């Protein structure tokens, strides 16, 4: 058995022990853990410093998951109607999402797909045939986002089978993989894996980090191995109350990602999945974070702030308002220092 599989076998799954360790209110926490699977990888567990810290909050069940503020949904992104065959979500004309695994190394408490992926092992790689078939007969799909769950929790052989099948479809110009393993299970990024991935260029990987402390030395090394395999890396971050809803924390995270060879791609507004109410921040918090970065740090560190609209509306991006008036042919803008400049526009 590969080392990373062995290490997953020692993941923390005993909620009783966690309740005792952190002296938690037993009933609520156990109920939350029953609603959505509790599992924390050994690596991530070792990074938690204390009860309530930003890493603890992302993976420990919490009684507040039982609350409902009235906005929360089982299928927050309205994906069901855009699912032409099992495991494919086809919402945008030229690319689709392909969920090939329902397992994760650590189950994030704020997961969008809580409704689906509380259990591990319901997706069998042998049952993806309708997905391959749909992608192969839909000529408009030029880009497939392989996601989950976490696709890198598949064995190399199963993952390679999926990449090879997609690679063989002529109209698929490139493939993206979304994974949180560099953060949660960095030992998964073996040299053997990177050698396999290299065969399927053009391949992009988007990783998921939410706090600067997640960029531990083992995670940075794993990202380096992926980058050395020539895979362009992007990052996705979920904006979470009490975890990273602070411009200074986000700036540090984005700059640390760049230093680890990852180009920040999205900051997401937390989806309205049932159990997420205590993680929600106002939309203005995300805009403020972008505004705090523009002009003050490397533009390469600044991702898009995106909201995936509930009910299947898809992603939109929100940007700070820099325009502050116009007079005739002149438009007025405020720069990052708050100074006003005129721009004479052409007709
Ligand atoms: C997020 C998402 C994508 C990818 O969107 P990009 O903006 O291209 O990164 C594709 N399909 C679905 C259904 C999605 O939710």
XYZ file of C-alpha atoms and ligand atoms in Angstrom:
362
model
C 0.000 0.000 0.000
C 1.278 3.466 -0.861
C 2.359 5.635 2.052
C -0.407 8.197 1.584
C -3.055 5.461 1.796
C -1.513 4.257 5.020
C -1.478 7.747 6.387
C -5.185 8.186 5.509
C -5.915 5.081 7.558
C -4.697 6.981 10.603
C -7.005 9.971 9.916
C -8.852 11.312 12.950
C -12.444 10.042 12.793
C -13.323 9.423 16.444
C -15.622 12.290 17.351
C -15.796 11.073 20.960
C -12.052 11.498 21.370
C -12.182 14.954 19.737
C -15.003 16.013 22.069
C -12.902 14.986 25.082
C -9.707 16.557 23.761
C -11.290 19.958 23.163
C -13.914 19.726 25.955
C -16.848 20.272 23.588
C -20.610 20.165 24.225
C -21.100 16.524 23.352
C -24.686 16.357 22.027
C -24.537 19.095 19.417
C -21.089 18.238 18.133
C -21.974 14.570 17.772
C -25.187 15.489 15.960
C -23.221 17.698 13.546
C -20.750 14.869 12.975
C -23.632 12.533 12.162
C -25.089 14.980 9.638
C -21.809 15.359 7.816
C -18.880 12.993 8.026
C -16.064 13.890 10.403
C -12.569 13.074 9.196
C -9.354 15.031 9.509
C -6.117 13.950 7.867
C -3.154 13.409 10.219
C -1.212 16.214 8.530
C -3.994 18.776 8.942
C -4.696 17.626 12.497
C -1.044 18.306 13.365
C -1.424 21.914 12.195
C -4.292 22.735 14.584
C -2.931 24.713 17.524
C -5.994 25.200 19.664
C -9.749 24.985 19.866
C -11.370 27.621 17.670
C -8.295 28.472 15.612
C -8.745 29.021 11.833
C -7.798 25.434 10.970
C -9.876 23.910 13.753
C -12.937 25.829 12.554
C -12.672 24.357 9.052
C -12.716 20.703 10.056
C -14.298 20.279 13.502
C -18.057 19.668 13.756
C -19.895 22.507 15.458
C -23.379 22.708 16.962
C -24.043 25.786 14.834
C -24.205 23.509 11.789
C -27.652 22.513 13.049
C -28.892 26.115 12.668
C -30.705 27.439 9.613
C -30.888 31.156 8.883
C -33.600 30.672 6.262
C -31.362 31.146 3.209
C -29.730 27.743 3.255
C -30.306 25.042 0.647
C -29.502 21.359 0.109
C -28.368 22.032 -3.461
C -27.089 25.617 -3.067
C -25.755 25.917 -6.602
C -28.825 24.386 -8.235
C -26.645 21.798 -9.932
C -29.264 19.090 -10.347
C -31.002 20.641 -13.393
C -27.608 21.109 -15.112
C -26.692 17.455 -14.653
C -27.316 15.762 -18.043
C -25.763 12.467 -16.899
C -24.560 11.357 -13.464
C -21.330 13.094 -12.329
C -21.370 15.821 -15.009
C -22.541 19.391 -14.339
C -22.747 21.272 -17.633
C -23.705 24.880 -16.967
C -21.391 27.024 -19.075
C -21.366 26.467 -22.837
C -17.743 25.469 -23.364
C -16.699 23.660 -20.219
C -18.098 21.284 -17.643
C -17.525 19.877 -14.195
C -16.850 16.140 -13.880
C -17.082 14.751 -10.332
C -15.017 11.580 -10.283
C -14.572 10.958 -6.552
C -16.700 11.443 -3.471
C -13.857 11.053 -0.984
C -11.732 13.688 0.707
C -8.730 13.468 3.035
C -10.431 15.939 5.380
C -14.112 16.857 5.161
C -14.444 20.647 5.249
C -17.367 21.709 7.405
C -18.343 24.427 4.873
C -18.445 22.075 1.870
C -20.816 23.084 -0.927
C -21.525 19.467 -1.763
C -22.264 18.362 1.794
C -25.493 16.816 0.608
C -23.635 14.436 -1.642
C -20.223 13.701 -0.340
C -20.777 12.956 3.320
C -20.044 9.352 2.469
C -17.044 8.075 0.633
C -17.139 5.303 -1.899
C -20.394 5.858 -3.789
C -18.683 6.874 -7.006
C -17.053 3.918 -8.669
C -14.566 4.921 -11.381
C -16.027 2.071 -13.432
C -19.384 3.915 -13.480
C -18.143 7.056 -15.205
C -18.925 5.768 -18.704
C -22.028 7.984 -19.161
C -19.825 10.986 -18.272
C -17.125 10.130 -20.836
C -19.838 9.474 -23.386
C -21.573 12.816 -22.737
C -18.311 14.762 -23.001
C -17.293 12.862 -26.149
C -20.584 13.594 -27.914
C -20.791 17.250 -26.800
C -18.451 19.026 -29.195
C -18.804 22.396 -27.463
C -16.907 21.174 -24.374
C -13.309 22.324 -24.705
C -12.326 22.146 -21.049
C -13.217 19.591 -18.377
C -12.867 20.409 -14.707
C -12.172 17.117 -12.926
C -13.369 17.521 -9.376
C -15.165 15.735 -6.553
C -14.793 15.113 -3.655
C -11.106 15.023 -4.331
C -9.912 13.374 -7.563
C -6.437 12.844 -6.095
C -7.876 10.398 -3.580
C -8.209 7.982 -6.489
C -5.282 5.642 -7.035
C -2.829 6.682 -9.739
C -4.177 3.963 -12.038
C -7.814 5.084 -11.804
C -6.863 8.737 -12.171
C -4.686 7.967 -15.176
C -7.547 6.055 -16.776
C -9.771 9.150 -16.442
C -7.115 11.530 -17.791
C -6.318 9.215 -20.700
C -10.005 8.928 -21.652
C -10.426 12.719 -21.606
C -7.114 13.233 -23.426
C -8.380 11.022 -26.258
C -11.388 13.292 -26.918
C -10.313 15.649 -29.714
C -12.448 18.668 -28.803
C -11.227 18.658 -25.172
C -8.348 21.131 -25.426
C -7.222 20.981 -21.803
C -8.161 19.491 -18.461
C -8.216 21.034 -15.010
C -8.096 19.145 -11.718
C -9.450 20.659 -8.506
C -7.869 19.202 -5.372
C -7.224 20.011 -1.739
C -4.610 17.284 -1.234
C -1.553 19.596 -1.283
C -3.120 21.256 1.774
C -4.636 18.222 3.482
C -2.506 15.260 2.412
C 0.719 16.605 0.884
C 2.252 13.113 0.910
C -0.257 12.265 -1.853
C 1.849 14.311 -4.302
C 4.413 11.607 -4.969
C 7.033 11.750 -7.684
C 5.290 8.741 -9.225
C 2.046 10.744 -9.410
C 3.717 13.774 -10.974
C 5.412 11.560 -13.579
C 2.009 10.218 -14.545
C 0.312 13.650 -14.614
C 3.034 15.034 -16.882
C 1.879 12.762 -19.690
C -1.449 14.577 -19.910
C -0.464 18.164 -20.618
C -2.039 20.650 -21.110
C -3.148 20.034 -17.548
C -3.927 22.671 -14.926
C -4.400 22.104 -11.210
C -6.369 24.359 -8.911
C -5.589 23.843 -5.248
C -7.558 25.053 -2.240
C -5.998 26.954 0.686
C -7.888 29.142 3.138
C -5.291 30.301 5.641
C -1.562 31.177 5.560
C -0.848 28.529 8.230
C -2.001 25.848 5.782
C 1.097 26.592 3.707
C 3.190 24.359 5.961
C 6.599 23.205 4.657
C 5.168 19.835 3.516
C 2.421 21.590 1.533
C 4.865 24.025 -0.085
C 7.089 21.079 -1.065
C 4.092 19.243 -2.594
C 3.195 22.346 -4.628
C 6.802 22.536 -5.780
C 6.667 18.954 -7.060
C 3.530 19.748 -9.083
C 5.054 22.946 -10.467
C 8.265 21.076 -11.352
C 6.110 18.717 -13.427
C 5.196 21.759 -15.516
C 1.640 21.997 -14.214
C 0.380 25.591 -13.893
C -1.138 25.957 -10.434
C -4.055 28.176 -9.431
C -5.758 28.517 -6.084
C -9.277 28.762 -4.801
C -10.100 30.142 -1.377
C -13.439 30.214 0.404
C -14.171 33.333 2.410
C -15.084 32.149 5.917
C -16.084 34.106 9.000
C -13.470 33.806 11.733
C -11.032 32.024 9.412
C -9.910 34.487 6.765
C -12.415 37.387 6.652
C -9.618 39.832 7.306
C -7.732 41.753 4.578
C -4.355 41.255 6.307
C -4.837 37.468 6.543
C -5.981 37.242 2.920
C -3.112 39.353 1.667
C -0.623 37.130 3.489
C -2.334 34.002 2.111
C -2.305 35.237 -1.483
C 1.346 36.363 -1.329
C 2.365 33.052 0.318
C 0.595 31.162 -2.462
C 2.479 33.131 -5.117
C 5.748 32.415 -3.293
C 4.761 28.713 -3.387
C 4.368 29.000 -7.197
C 0.559 29.177 -7.155
C -1.323 31.954 -8.942
C -4.403 33.006 -6.909
C -7.510 32.431 -9.027
C -10.714 32.788 -7.002
C -11.889 33.888 -3.596
C -15.385 32.444 -3.291
C -18.244 33.744 -1.249
C -19.225 30.844 1.030
C -22.082 28.908 -0.598
C -25.456 28.736 1.125
C -25.234 25.033 1.916
C -27.246 23.851 4.903
C -25.036 24.033 7.994
C -22.963 26.981 6.764
C -24.759 29.927 8.407
C -22.012 30.582 10.975
C -19.395 30.840 8.197
C -21.255 33.474 6.184
C -19.852 36.963 5.696
C -21.526 39.946 3.997
C -20.671 40.319 0.292
C -19.033 43.631 1.208
C -16.346 41.756 3.174
C -15.066 40.110 -0.018
C -15.089 43.367 -1.988
C -13.197 45.071 0.831
C -10.508 42.371 0.722
C -9.962 42.915 -3.016
C -9.933 46.671 -2.504
C -7.336 46.347 0.278
C -5.016 44.509 -2.109
C -5.349 46.485 -5.361
C -2.530 49.024 -5.537
C -0.980 47.810 -2.302
C 0.403 44.457 -3.355
C 1.496 42.638 -6.487
C -1.354 42.456 -8.960
C -0.493 38.799 -9.477
C -1.562 38.130 -5.886
C -5.092 39.415 -6.484
C -7.726 36.811 -7.378
C -11.294 37.389 -8.531
C -13.934 37.580 -5.829
C -16.693 35.297 -7.126
C -20.182 34.472 -5.976
C -21.822 31.321 -7.269
C -25.435 32.449 -7.369
C -27.917 30.211 -5.594
C -30.456 28.413 -7.746
C -28.118 27.749 -10.669
C -27.313 31.316 -11.731
C -23.631 30.500 -12.033
C -20.597 32.512 -11.035
C -20.396 36.285 -11.078
C -17.493 38.442 -9.923
C -17.740 41.490 -7.718
C -15.243 44.336 -7.947
C -14.713 47.502 -5.917
C -16.341 50.604 -7.370
C -13.552 52.904 -8.567
C -15.712 55.137 -10.746
C -17.122 58.043 -8.818
C -18.909 60.221 -11.337
C -18.784 61.611 -14.834
C -19.178 65.003 -16.440
C -19.551 65.177 -20.220
C -16.674 63.364 -21.861
C -14.859 63.052 -18.549
C -15.228 60.132 -16.218
C -14.007 60.393 -12.656
C -12.143 57.657 -10.845
C -10.866 57.194 -7.336
C -7.503 55.419 -7.083
C -6.400 53.088 -4.274
C -5.271 56.120 -2.230
C -8.666 57.754 -2.558
C -7.375 60.504 -4.897
C -9.679 61.548 -7.743
C -8.509 61.452 -11.373
C -10.322 62.413 -14.584
C -10.199 60.243 -17.670
C -11.080 61.781 -21.025
C -12.846 59.018 -22.881
C -13.086 58.681 -26.660
C -16.396 58.305 -28.436
C -17.162 26.691 -11.048
C -17.675 25.850 -12.111
C -16.970 25.692 -13.316
C -15.635 26.371 -13.562
O -15.809 27.744 -13.673
P -14.610 28.674 -14.143
O -15.091 30.045 -13.859
O -14.384 28.396 -15.586
O -13.398 28.298 -13.326
C -17.527 24.923 -14.291
N -18.722 24.334 -14.144
C -19.426 24.476 -13.009
C -20.755 23.834 -12.916
C -18.937 25.237 -11.961
O -19.635 25.354 -10.823
